[in-house]
Amino acid sequence: NHSHSLTPPVHMTSTFVFPDTATGSALFAGEIEGHIYSRISNPTVALLESRVANLEGAEAGLATASGMGAISATLWTLVKPGDEIITDKTLYGCTFAFMRDG
């Protein structure tokens, strides 16, 4: 409920505290939802993803830290071993290098 604030807080932490080892174990095992480490998820990013999905009428959303993160996540999801991708050299330099060199 964001403690009734108009603007949700920004969670600037890398790790989260668990009330006990059983909860921590369940979180790491994926048995319950929650935040473990900010590179995996955090409340600020989860809220952004939820709100963007809502705006787009989507089931879920995904926020990445960079354009290359978004490109990598998309390609690793859609492309299978042996698939070929045709690109043009006019792509952004790092994107072209990623496509060419992996």
Coordinates of C-alpha atoms in Angstrom, one line a residue:
N1 CA 0.0 0.0 0.0
H2 CA 3.1 2.3 0.0
S3 CA 2.1 3.6 3.4
H4 CA -0.5 5.8 1.8
S5 CA 2.1 7.9 -0.1
L6 CA 1.1 9.6 -3.3
T7 CA 4.4 8.4 -5.0
P8 CA 5.6 4.9 -4.3
P9 CA 9.1 4.7 -2.7
V10 CA 12.2 3.9 -4.7
H11 CA 13.9 0.8 -3.1
M12 CA 17.6 1.5 -3.4
T13 CA 18.9 -1.7 -1.9
S14 CA 20.6 -4.7 -3.3
T15 CA 19.6 -7.3 -0.8
F16 CA 16.5 -8.0 1.4
V17 CA 16.0 -9.3 4.9
F18 CA 14.0 -12.4 5.6
P19 CA 12.1 -12.9 8.9
D20 CA 13.6 -16.4 9.3
T21 CA 15.6 -19.1 7.5
A22 CA 12.5 -20.9 6.4
T23 CA 11.2 -17.9 4.6
G24 CA 14.6 -17.3 3.0
S25 CA 14.8 -20.9 1.9
A26 CA 11.2 -20.8 0.4
L27 CA 12.1 -17.6 -1.5
F28 CA 15.3 -19.1 -2.9
A29 CA 13.4 -22.3 -3.9
G30 CA 10.7 -20.2 -5.7
E31 CA 8.0 -21.6 -3.5
I32 CA 6.8 -18.2 -2.4
E33 CA 7.0 -14.8 -4.1
G34 CA 9.2 -12.1 -2.8
H35 CA 12.5 -10.3 -3.4
I36 CA 15.9 -11.7 -2.7
Y37 CA 18.4 -9.6 -4.7
S38 CA 17.8 -6.5 -6.7
R39 CA 19.4 -7.8 -9.9
I40 CA 16.7 -10.4 -9.9
S41 CA 13.8 -8.3 -8.7
N42 CA 12.9 -5.5 -6.3
P43 CA 9.6 -3.7 -5.4
T44 CA 10.4 -0.6 -7.5
V45 CA 11.0 -2.6 -10.7
A46 CA 8.0 -5.0 -10.0
L47 CA 5.7 -2.0 -9.7
L48 CA 7.0 -0.5 -13.0
E49 CA 6.6 -3.8 -14.8
S50 CA 3.1 -4.2 -13.4
R51 CA 2.0 -0.7 -14.3
V52 CA 3.4 -0.9 -17.9
A53 CA 1.7 -4.2 -18.4
N54 CA -1.5 -2.7 -17.2
L55 CA -1.2 0.3 -19.5
E56 CA -0.5 -2.1 -22.4
G57 CA -3.3 -4.5 -21.5
A58 CA -0.7 -7.2 -21.1
E59 CA -0.5 -10.2 -18.7
A60 CA 3.0 -9.1 -17.5
G61 CA 5.8 -6.8 -18.2
L62 CA 9.6 -6.9 -18.1
A63 CA 11.9 -4.0 -17.4
T64 CA 15.6 -4.3 -18.2
A65 CA 18.5 -2.1 -17.2
S66 CA 19.6 -1.4 -20.8
G67 CA 18.7 -1.7 -24.4
M68 CA 21.2 -4.5 -24.8
G69 CA 19.6 -6.3 -21.9
A70 CA 16.3 -6.1 -23.6
I71 CA 17.7 -7.3 -26.9
S72 CA 19.5 -10.2 -25.2
A73 CA 16.5 -11.2 -23.3
T74 CA 14.3 -11.1 -26.4
L75 CA 16.8 -13.1 -28.6
W76 CA 17.6 -15.7 -26.0
T77 CA 13.8 -16.2 -25.6
L78 CA 12.9 -16.5 -29.3
V79 CA 16.0 -17.9 -31.0
K80 CA 16.8 -21.6 -30.8
P81 CA 20.2 -23.2 -31.5
G82 CA 20.8 -23.4 -35.3
D83 CA 18.5 -20.4 -36.0
E84 CA 19.9 -17.6 -38.2
I85 CA 19.3 -13.9 -37.8
I86 CA 19.7 -11.5 -40.7
T87 CA 20.7 -8.0 -39.7
D88 CA 22.1 -4.9 -41.4
K89 CA 25.4 -3.2 -40.5
T90 CA 23.4 0.0 -39.8
L91 CA 22.4 -1.4 -36.4
Y92 CA 23.7 0.4 -33.4
G93 CA 27.4 -0.7 -33.1
C94 CA 27.1 -2.8 -29.9
T95 CA 24.0 -4.5 -31.3
F96 CA 25.7 -5.3 -34.5
A97 CA 28.8 -6.7 -32.7
F98 CA 26.5 -8.8 -30.5
M99 CA 24.7 -10.2 -33.5
R100 CA 28.0 -10.9 -35.3
D101 CA 30.1 -12.2 -32.4
G102 CA 27.5 -13.5 -29.9

